[in-house]
Coordinates of C-alpha atoms and ligand atoms in Angstrom, one line a residue:
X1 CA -9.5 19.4 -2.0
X2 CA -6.5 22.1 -2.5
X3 CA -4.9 21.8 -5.8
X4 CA -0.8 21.4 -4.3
X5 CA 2.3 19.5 -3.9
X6 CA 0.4 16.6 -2.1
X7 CA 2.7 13.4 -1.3
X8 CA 1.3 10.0 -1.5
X9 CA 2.3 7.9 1.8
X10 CA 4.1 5.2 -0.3
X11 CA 4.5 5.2 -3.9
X12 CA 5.6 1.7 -5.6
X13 CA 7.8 2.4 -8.6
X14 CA 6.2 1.5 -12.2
X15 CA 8.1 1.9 -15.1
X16 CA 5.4 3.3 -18.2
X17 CA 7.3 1.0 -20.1
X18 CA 6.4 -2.4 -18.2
X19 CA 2.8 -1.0 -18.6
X20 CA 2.6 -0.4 -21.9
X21 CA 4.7 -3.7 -22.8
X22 CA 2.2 -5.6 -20.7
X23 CA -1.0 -4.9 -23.1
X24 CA 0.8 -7.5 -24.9
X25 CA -0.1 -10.3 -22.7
X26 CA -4.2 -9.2 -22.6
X27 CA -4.5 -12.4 -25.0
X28 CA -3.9 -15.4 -23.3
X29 CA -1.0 -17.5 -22.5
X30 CA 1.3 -18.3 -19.3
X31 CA 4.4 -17.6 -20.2
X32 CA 5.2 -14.7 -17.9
X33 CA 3.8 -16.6 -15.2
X34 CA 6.0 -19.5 -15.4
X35 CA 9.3 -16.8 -15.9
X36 CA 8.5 -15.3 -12.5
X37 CA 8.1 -18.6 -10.6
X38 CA 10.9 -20.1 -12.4
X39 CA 13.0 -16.9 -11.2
X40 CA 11.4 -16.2 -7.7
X41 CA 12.4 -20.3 -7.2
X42 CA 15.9 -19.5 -8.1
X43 CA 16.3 -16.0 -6.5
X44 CA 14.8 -17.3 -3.1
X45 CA 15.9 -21.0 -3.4
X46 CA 12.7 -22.3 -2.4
X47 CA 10.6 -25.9 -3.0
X48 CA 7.2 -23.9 -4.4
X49 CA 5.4 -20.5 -5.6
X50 CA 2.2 -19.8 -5.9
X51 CA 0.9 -16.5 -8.0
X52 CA -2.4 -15.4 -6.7
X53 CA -5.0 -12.4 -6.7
X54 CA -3.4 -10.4 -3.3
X55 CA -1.8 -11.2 -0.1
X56 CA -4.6 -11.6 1.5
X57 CA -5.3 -14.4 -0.9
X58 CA -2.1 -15.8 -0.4
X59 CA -2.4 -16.1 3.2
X60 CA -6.0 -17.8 2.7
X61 CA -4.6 -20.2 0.3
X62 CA -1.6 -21.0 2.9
X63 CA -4.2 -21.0 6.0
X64 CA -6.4 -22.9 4.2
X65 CA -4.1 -25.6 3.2
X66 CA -2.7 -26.0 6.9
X67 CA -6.1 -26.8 8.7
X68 CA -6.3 -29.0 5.9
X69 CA -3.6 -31.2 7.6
X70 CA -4.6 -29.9 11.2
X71 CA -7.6 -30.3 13.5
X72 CA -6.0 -27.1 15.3
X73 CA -8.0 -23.9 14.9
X74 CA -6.2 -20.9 16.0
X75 CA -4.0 -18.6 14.3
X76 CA -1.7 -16.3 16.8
X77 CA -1.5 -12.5 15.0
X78 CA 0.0 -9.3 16.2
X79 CA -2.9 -7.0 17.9
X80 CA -1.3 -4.9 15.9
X81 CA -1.3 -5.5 12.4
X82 CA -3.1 -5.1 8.9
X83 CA -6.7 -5.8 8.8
X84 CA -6.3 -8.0 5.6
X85 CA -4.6 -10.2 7.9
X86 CA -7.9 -11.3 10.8
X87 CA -9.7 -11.0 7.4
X88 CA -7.9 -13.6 5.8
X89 CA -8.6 -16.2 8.6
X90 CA -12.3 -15.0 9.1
X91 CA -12.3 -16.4 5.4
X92 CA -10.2 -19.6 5.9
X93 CA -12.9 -20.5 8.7
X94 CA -10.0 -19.8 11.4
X95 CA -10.4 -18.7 14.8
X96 CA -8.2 -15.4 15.2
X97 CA -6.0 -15.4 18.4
X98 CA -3.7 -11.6 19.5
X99 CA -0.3 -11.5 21.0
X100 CA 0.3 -7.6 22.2
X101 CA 3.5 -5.7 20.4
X102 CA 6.5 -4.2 21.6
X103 CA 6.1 -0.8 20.7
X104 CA 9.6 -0.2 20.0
X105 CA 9.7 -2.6 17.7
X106 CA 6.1 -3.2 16.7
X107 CA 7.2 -7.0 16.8
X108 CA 5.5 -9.7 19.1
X109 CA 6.0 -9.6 22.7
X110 CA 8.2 -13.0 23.1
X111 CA 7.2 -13.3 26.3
X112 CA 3.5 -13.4 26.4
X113 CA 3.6 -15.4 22.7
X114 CA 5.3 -18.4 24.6
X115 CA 2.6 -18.4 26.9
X116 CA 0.4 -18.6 23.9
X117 CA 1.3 -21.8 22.3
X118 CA -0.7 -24.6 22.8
X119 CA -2.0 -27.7 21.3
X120 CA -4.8 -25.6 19.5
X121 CA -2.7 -23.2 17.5
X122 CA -2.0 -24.2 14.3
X123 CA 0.3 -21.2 13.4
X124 CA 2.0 -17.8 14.7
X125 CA 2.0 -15.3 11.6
X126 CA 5.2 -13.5 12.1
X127 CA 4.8 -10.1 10.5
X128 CA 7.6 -7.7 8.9
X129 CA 5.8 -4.5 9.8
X130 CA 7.0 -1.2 7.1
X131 CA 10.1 -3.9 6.3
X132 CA 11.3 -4.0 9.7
X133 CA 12.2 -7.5 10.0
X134 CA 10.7 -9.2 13.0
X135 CA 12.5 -12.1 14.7
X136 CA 10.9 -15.1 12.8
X137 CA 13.9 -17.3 13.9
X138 CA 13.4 -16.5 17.2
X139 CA 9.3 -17.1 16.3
X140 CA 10.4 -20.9 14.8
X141 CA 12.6 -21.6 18.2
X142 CA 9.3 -20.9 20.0
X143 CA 6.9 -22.9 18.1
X144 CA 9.7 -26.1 17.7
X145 CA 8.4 -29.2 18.8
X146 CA 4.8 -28.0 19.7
X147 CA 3.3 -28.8 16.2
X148 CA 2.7 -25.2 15.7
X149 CA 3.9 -24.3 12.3
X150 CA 5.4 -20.5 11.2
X151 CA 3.6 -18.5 8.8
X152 CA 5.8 -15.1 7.6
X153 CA 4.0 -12.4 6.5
X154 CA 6.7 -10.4 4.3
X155 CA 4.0 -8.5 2.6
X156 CA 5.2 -5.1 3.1
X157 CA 9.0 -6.6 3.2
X158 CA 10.3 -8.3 -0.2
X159 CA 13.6 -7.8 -1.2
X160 CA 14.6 -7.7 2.7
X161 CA 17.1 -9.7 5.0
X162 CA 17.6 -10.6 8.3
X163 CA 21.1 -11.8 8.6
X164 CA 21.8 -13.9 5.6
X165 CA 18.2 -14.9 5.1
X166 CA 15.9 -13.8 2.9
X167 CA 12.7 -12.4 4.6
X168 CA 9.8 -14.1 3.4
X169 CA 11.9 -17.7 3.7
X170 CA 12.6 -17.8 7.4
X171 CA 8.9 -19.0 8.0
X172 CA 7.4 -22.4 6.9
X173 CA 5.5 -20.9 4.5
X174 CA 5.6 -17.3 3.2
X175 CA 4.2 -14.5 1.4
X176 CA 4.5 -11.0 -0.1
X177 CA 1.9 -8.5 -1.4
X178 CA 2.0 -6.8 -4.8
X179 CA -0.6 -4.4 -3.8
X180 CA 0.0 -0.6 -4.9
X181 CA 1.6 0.8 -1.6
X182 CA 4.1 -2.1 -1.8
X183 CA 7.9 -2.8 -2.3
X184 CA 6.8 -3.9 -5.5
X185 CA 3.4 -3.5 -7.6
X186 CA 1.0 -5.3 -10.1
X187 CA -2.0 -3.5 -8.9
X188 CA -2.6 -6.7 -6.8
X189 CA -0.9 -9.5 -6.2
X190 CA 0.7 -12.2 -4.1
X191 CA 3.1 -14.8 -3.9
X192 CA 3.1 -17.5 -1.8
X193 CA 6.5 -19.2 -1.1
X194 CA 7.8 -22.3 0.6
X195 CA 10.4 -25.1 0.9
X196 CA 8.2 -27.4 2.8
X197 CA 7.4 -30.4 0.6
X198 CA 4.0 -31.5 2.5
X199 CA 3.2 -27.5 3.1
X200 CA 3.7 -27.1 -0.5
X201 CA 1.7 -30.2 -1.2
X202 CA -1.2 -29.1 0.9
X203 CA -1.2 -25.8 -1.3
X204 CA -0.8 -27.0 -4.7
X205 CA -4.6 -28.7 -3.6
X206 CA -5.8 -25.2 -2.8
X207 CA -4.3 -23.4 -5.5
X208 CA -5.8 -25.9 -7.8
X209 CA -9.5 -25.0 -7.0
X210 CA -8.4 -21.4 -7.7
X211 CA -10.5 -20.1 -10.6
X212 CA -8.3 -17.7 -13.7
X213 CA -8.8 -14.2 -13.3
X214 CA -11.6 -12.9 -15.0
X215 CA -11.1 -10.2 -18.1
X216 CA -12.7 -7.9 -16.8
X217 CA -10.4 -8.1 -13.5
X218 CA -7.2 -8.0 -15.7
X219 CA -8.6 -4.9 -17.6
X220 CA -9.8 -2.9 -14.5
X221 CA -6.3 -3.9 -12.8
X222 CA -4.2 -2.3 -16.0
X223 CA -6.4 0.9 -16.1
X224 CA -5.9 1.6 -12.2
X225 CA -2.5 0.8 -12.2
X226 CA -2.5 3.2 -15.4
X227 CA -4.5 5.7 -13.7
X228 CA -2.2 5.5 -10.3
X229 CA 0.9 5.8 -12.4
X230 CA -0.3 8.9 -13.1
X231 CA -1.8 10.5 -10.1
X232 CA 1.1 9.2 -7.5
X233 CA 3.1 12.1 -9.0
X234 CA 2.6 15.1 -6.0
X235 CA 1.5 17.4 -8.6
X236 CA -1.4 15.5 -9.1
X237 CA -1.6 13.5 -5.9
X238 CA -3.9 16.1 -4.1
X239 CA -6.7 15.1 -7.0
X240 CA -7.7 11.4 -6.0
X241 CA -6.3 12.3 -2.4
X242 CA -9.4 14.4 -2.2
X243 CA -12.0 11.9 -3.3
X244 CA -13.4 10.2 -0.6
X245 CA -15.2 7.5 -2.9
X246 CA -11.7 6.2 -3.9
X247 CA -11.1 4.9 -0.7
X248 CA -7.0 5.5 -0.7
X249 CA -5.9 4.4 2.4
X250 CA -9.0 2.6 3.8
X251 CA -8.2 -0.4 5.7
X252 CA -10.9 -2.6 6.5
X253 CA -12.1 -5.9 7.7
X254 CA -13.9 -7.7 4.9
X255 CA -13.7 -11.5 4.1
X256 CA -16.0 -11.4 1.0
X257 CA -12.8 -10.4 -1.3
X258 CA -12.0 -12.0 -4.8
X259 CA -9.2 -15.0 -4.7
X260 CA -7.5 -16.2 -8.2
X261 CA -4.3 -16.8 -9.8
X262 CA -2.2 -14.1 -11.1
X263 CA -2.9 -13.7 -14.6
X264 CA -0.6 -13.2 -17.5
X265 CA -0.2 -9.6 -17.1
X266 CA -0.2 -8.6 -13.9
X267 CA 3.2 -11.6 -14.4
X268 CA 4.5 -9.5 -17.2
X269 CA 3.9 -6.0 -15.4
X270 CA 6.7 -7.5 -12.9
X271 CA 9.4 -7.9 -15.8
X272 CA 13.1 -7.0 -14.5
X273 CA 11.4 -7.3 -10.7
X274 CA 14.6 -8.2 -9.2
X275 CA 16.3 -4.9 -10.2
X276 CA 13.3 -2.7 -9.6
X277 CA 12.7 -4.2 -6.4
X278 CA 16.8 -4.0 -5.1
X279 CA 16.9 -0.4 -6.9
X280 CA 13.8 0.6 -4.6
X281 CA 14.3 -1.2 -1.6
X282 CA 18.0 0.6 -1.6
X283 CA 16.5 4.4 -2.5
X284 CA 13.8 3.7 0.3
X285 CA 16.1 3.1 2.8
X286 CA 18.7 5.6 2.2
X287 CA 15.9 8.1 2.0
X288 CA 15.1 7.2 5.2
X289 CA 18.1 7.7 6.9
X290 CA 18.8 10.8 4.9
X291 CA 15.0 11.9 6.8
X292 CA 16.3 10.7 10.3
X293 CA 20.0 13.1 10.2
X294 CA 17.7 16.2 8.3
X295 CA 14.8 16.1 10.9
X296 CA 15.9 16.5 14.9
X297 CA 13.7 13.8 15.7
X298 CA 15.1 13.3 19.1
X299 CA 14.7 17.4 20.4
X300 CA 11.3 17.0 19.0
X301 CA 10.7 14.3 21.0
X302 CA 10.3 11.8 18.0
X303 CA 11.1 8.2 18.5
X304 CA 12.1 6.3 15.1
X305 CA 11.7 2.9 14.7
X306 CA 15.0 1.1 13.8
X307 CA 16.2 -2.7 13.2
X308 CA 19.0 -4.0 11.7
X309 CA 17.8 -4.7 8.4
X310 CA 15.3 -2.4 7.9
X311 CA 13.7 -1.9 4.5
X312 CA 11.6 1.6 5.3
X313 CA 8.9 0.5 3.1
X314 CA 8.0 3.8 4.8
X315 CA 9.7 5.4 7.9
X316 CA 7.2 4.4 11.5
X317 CA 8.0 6.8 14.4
X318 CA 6.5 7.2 17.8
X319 CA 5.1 10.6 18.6
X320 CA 4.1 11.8 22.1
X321 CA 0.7 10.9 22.6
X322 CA -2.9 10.4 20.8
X323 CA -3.1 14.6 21.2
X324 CA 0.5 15.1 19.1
X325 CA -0.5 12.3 16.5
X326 CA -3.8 13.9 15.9
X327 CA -2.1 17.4 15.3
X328 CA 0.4 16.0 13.5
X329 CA -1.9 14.1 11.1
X330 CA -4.3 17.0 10.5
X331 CA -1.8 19.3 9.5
X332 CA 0.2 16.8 7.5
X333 CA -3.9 16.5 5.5
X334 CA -3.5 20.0 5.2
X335 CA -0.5 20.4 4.0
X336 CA 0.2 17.5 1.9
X337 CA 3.0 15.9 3.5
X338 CA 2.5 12.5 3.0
X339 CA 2.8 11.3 7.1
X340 CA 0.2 8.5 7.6
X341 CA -1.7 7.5 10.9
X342 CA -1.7 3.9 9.7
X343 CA -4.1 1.6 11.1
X344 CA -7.2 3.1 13.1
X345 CA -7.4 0.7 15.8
X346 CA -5.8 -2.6 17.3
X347 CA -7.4 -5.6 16.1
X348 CA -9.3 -6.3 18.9
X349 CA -11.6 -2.9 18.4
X350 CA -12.9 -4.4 15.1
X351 CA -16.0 -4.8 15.2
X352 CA -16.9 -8.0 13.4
X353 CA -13.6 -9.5 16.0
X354 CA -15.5 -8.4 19.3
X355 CA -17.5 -11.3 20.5
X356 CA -14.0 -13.7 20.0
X357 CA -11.6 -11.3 21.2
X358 CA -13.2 -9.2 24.5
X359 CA -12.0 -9.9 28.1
X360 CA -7.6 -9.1 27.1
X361 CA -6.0 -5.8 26.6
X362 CA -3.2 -5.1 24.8
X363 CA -1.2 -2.1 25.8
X364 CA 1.7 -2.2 23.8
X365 CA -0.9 -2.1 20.6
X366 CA -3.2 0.3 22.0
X367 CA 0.2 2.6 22.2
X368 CA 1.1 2.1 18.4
X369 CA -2.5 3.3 17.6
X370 CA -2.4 6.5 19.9
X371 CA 1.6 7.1 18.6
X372 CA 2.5 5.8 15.3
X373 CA 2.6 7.7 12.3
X374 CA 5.1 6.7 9.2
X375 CA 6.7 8.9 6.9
X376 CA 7.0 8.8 3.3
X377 CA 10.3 7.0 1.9
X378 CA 9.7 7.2 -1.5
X379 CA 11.3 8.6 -4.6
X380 CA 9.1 11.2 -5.0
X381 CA 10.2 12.9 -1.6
X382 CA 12.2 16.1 -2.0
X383 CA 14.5 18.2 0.0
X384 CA 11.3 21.0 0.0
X385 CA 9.0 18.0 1.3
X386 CA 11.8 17.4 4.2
X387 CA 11.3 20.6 5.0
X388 CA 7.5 20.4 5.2
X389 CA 8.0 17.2 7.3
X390 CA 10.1 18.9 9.1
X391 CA 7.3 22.2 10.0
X392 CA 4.6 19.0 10.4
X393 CA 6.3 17.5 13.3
X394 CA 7.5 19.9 14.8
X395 CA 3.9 20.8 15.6
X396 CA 3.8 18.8 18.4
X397 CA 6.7 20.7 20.2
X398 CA 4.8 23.9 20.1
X399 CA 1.6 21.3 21.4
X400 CA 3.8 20.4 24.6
X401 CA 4.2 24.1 25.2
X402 CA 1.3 25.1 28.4
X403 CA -1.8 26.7 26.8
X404 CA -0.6 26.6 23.2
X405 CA -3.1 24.4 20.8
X406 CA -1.5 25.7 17.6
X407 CA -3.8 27.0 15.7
X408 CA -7.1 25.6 17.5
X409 CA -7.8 22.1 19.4
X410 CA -7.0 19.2 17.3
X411 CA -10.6 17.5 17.7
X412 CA -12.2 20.2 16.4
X413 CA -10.2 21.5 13.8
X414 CA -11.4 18.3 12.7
X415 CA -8.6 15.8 13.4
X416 CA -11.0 13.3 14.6
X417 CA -10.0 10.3 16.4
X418 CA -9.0 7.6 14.7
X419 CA -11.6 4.8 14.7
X420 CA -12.2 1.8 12.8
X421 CA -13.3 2.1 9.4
X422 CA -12.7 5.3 9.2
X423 CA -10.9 7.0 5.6
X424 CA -8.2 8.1 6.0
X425 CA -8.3 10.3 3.4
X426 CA -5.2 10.4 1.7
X427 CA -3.3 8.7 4.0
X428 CA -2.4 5.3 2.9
X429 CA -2.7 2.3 5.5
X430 CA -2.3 -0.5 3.6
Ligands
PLP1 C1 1.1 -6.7 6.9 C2 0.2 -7.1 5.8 N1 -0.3 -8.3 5.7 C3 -1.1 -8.6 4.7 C4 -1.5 -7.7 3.7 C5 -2.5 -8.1 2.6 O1 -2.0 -7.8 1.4 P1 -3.0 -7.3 0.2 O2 -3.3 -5.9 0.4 O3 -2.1 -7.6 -1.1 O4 -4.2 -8.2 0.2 C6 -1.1 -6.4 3.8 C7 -1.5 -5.4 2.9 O5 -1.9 -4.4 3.0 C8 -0.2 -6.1 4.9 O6 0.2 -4.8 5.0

């Protein structure tokens, strides 16, 4: 733990004034609940919203409702993806089925999805990796006429577009995620949205056997989003970055998490959300580009990952190999730069998965894992942290050079390779 400039990998914008307004709501009441549906109906003119607990509750809720109305079983999901997601349909008794991603755009593969749909998949979960829209239109073509229904998962995308849609309403049924490395941020939270009046049906019955939010949830929520508002500032990042028992940037498989409603605050910490959110969304993205001109990714042999509508919920960029992504990360650890490795492993390699998803390989994943790392888009990022960006990846230029290991061999300087269920330390994957 070195006491410097350490930047977070995302950083969700809180206003100390929405936190401190919110203790208001600790005593009861739904009025700030019923604001935010009544305005995420209008803003996203949609049939029906749901506030729950996280999006991985949210996509529960949604898959539980559909094999409600379904004998069909399986549930088509990137190998590539969040771990929350498999999680979620471990939970909704689901049977978890991988299409392989195009690395370039860590969307499906179209091709081998069409071969995919059958009469036992109930839905394809189209997924708006960093808040690079995926083609969920293109998704809905697929699926038309085979019973399969199109679940988007805009968790790390609200506020975004693809064309004139909104993301999040291209699906039959979609949600976001309010967690703290999001576009937006209660802590936790998710929203479930739809325009499908039986979809919306089958999820009001779900929703309904959803128990309140405990005190004791609501209170521990407000004092870590307190808590993070405070340490997401790099001054003080490199303090909770450095304790392993926090768990920042863990990303695991667990099905035994907490579902509820949103309670009253979390609904009043999102007060003014549509400005906050168009205000971030905008800064993320121009930050983003400003990163691509300032950086030389293409002599340093840096690959970033575009598409026309793009959010940047944090910049994803292909590096050479597993060797240059290990450097990469390891100094970026030791430097405090704020570059992620992201997800450890394709879904396939969890553990818990195995038995139901041996025998396939998916390439395209496997290179996302050995490649990706995502930069930090945030507001906190400076001209100075370019710079240290800048001195990070271009590690992997003086890697390609014959005999040079900069500074010692990556695996045991302690890189490590990435594995599942592994920390990663301090930088975020969720
Ligand atoms: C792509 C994706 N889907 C689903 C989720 C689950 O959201 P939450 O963390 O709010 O449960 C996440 C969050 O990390 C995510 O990144």
């Amino acid at each position: 733990m070195t006491p410097q400039r350490t930047i977070p990998p995302t950083a969700a914008p809180l206003p100390f004034g929405n936190l401190l307004r919110s203790v208001g709501s600790f005593w009861g009441g739904h009025k700030h609940q019923a604001r935010l549906v009544s305005e995420l109906k209008a803003h996203y003119a949609v049939r029906a919203v749901y506030l729950v607990s996280s999006g991985k509750a949210a996509l529960t809720v949604i898959l539980k409702a559909l094999a409600v109305v379904s004998h069909r079983r399986r549930v088509i999901i990137p190998a590539y993806t969040c771990f929350s997601v498999p999680s979620a349909i471990v939970k909704a008794g689901l049977e978890v089925v991988l299409c392989d991603v195009d690395p370039n755009t860590l969307d499906f593969k179209l091709a081998e999805l069409e071969g995919l749909l059958n009469e036992h998949v109930l839905c394809v979960v189209s997924t708006h990796l960093f808040g690079r829209p995926a083609d969920t239109a293109r998704v809905k073509q697929l699926c038309m006429g085979k019973g399969i229904l199109v679940v988007e998962d805009a968790a790390q995308a609200m506020g975004g577009q693809s064309g004139d849609r909104l993301l999040g309403t291209i699906g039959d049924v979609g949600f976001y995620s309010l967690g703290r490395g999001k576009n937006m941020t209660c802590g936790t939270g998710g929203i479930i949205l739809t325009s499908s009046a039986p979809i919306a049906e089958a999820i009001e019955a779900e929703y309904a056997s959803l128990p309140e939010a405990s005190w004791l949830d609501v209170v521990r929520n407000w004092l870590e989003l307190l808590v993070m508002r405070i340490f997401i500032h790099p001054a003080l990042y490199w303090f909770p970055a450095g304790l392993p028992f926090l768990g920042l940037g863990e990303t695991k498989f667990y099905t035994d998490f907490q579902m509820f409603r949103m309670d009253n605050v979390r609904a009043h910490l999102l007060n003014g959300w549509q400005r906050r959110l168009a205000r971030a969304n905008q800064d993320r993205s121009s930050r983003a580009r400003w990163l691509i001109e300032g950086l030389d990714l293409v002599r340093k042999g840096v690959q970033p990952i575009m598409g026309e509508g793009s959010l940047f919920l944090r910049l994803p960029v292909l590096v050479r190999g597993r060797e240059a992504k290990e450097a990469v990360c390891r100094l970026s650890r030791e430097q405090g730069a704020g570059l992620s490795p992201n997800y450890p492993a394709t879904i396939q390699e969890i553990p818990e998965l195995a038995g139901q998803l041996a025998g396939r390989r998916y390439p395209g994943a496997q290179e996302v894992v050995d490649r990706l790392v995502t930069l930090p888009t945030h507001q906190f990022v400076s001209e100075q942290d370019r710079l240290k960006i800048d001195r990070v990846l271009g590690v992997q230029v003086e890697l390609s050079v014959p005999g040079n290991t900069v500074g010692g061999d990556p695996v045991t300087r302690g890189a490590g390779h990435p594995h599942v269920h592994v920390r990663n330390q301090r930088n975020g994957a969720s």
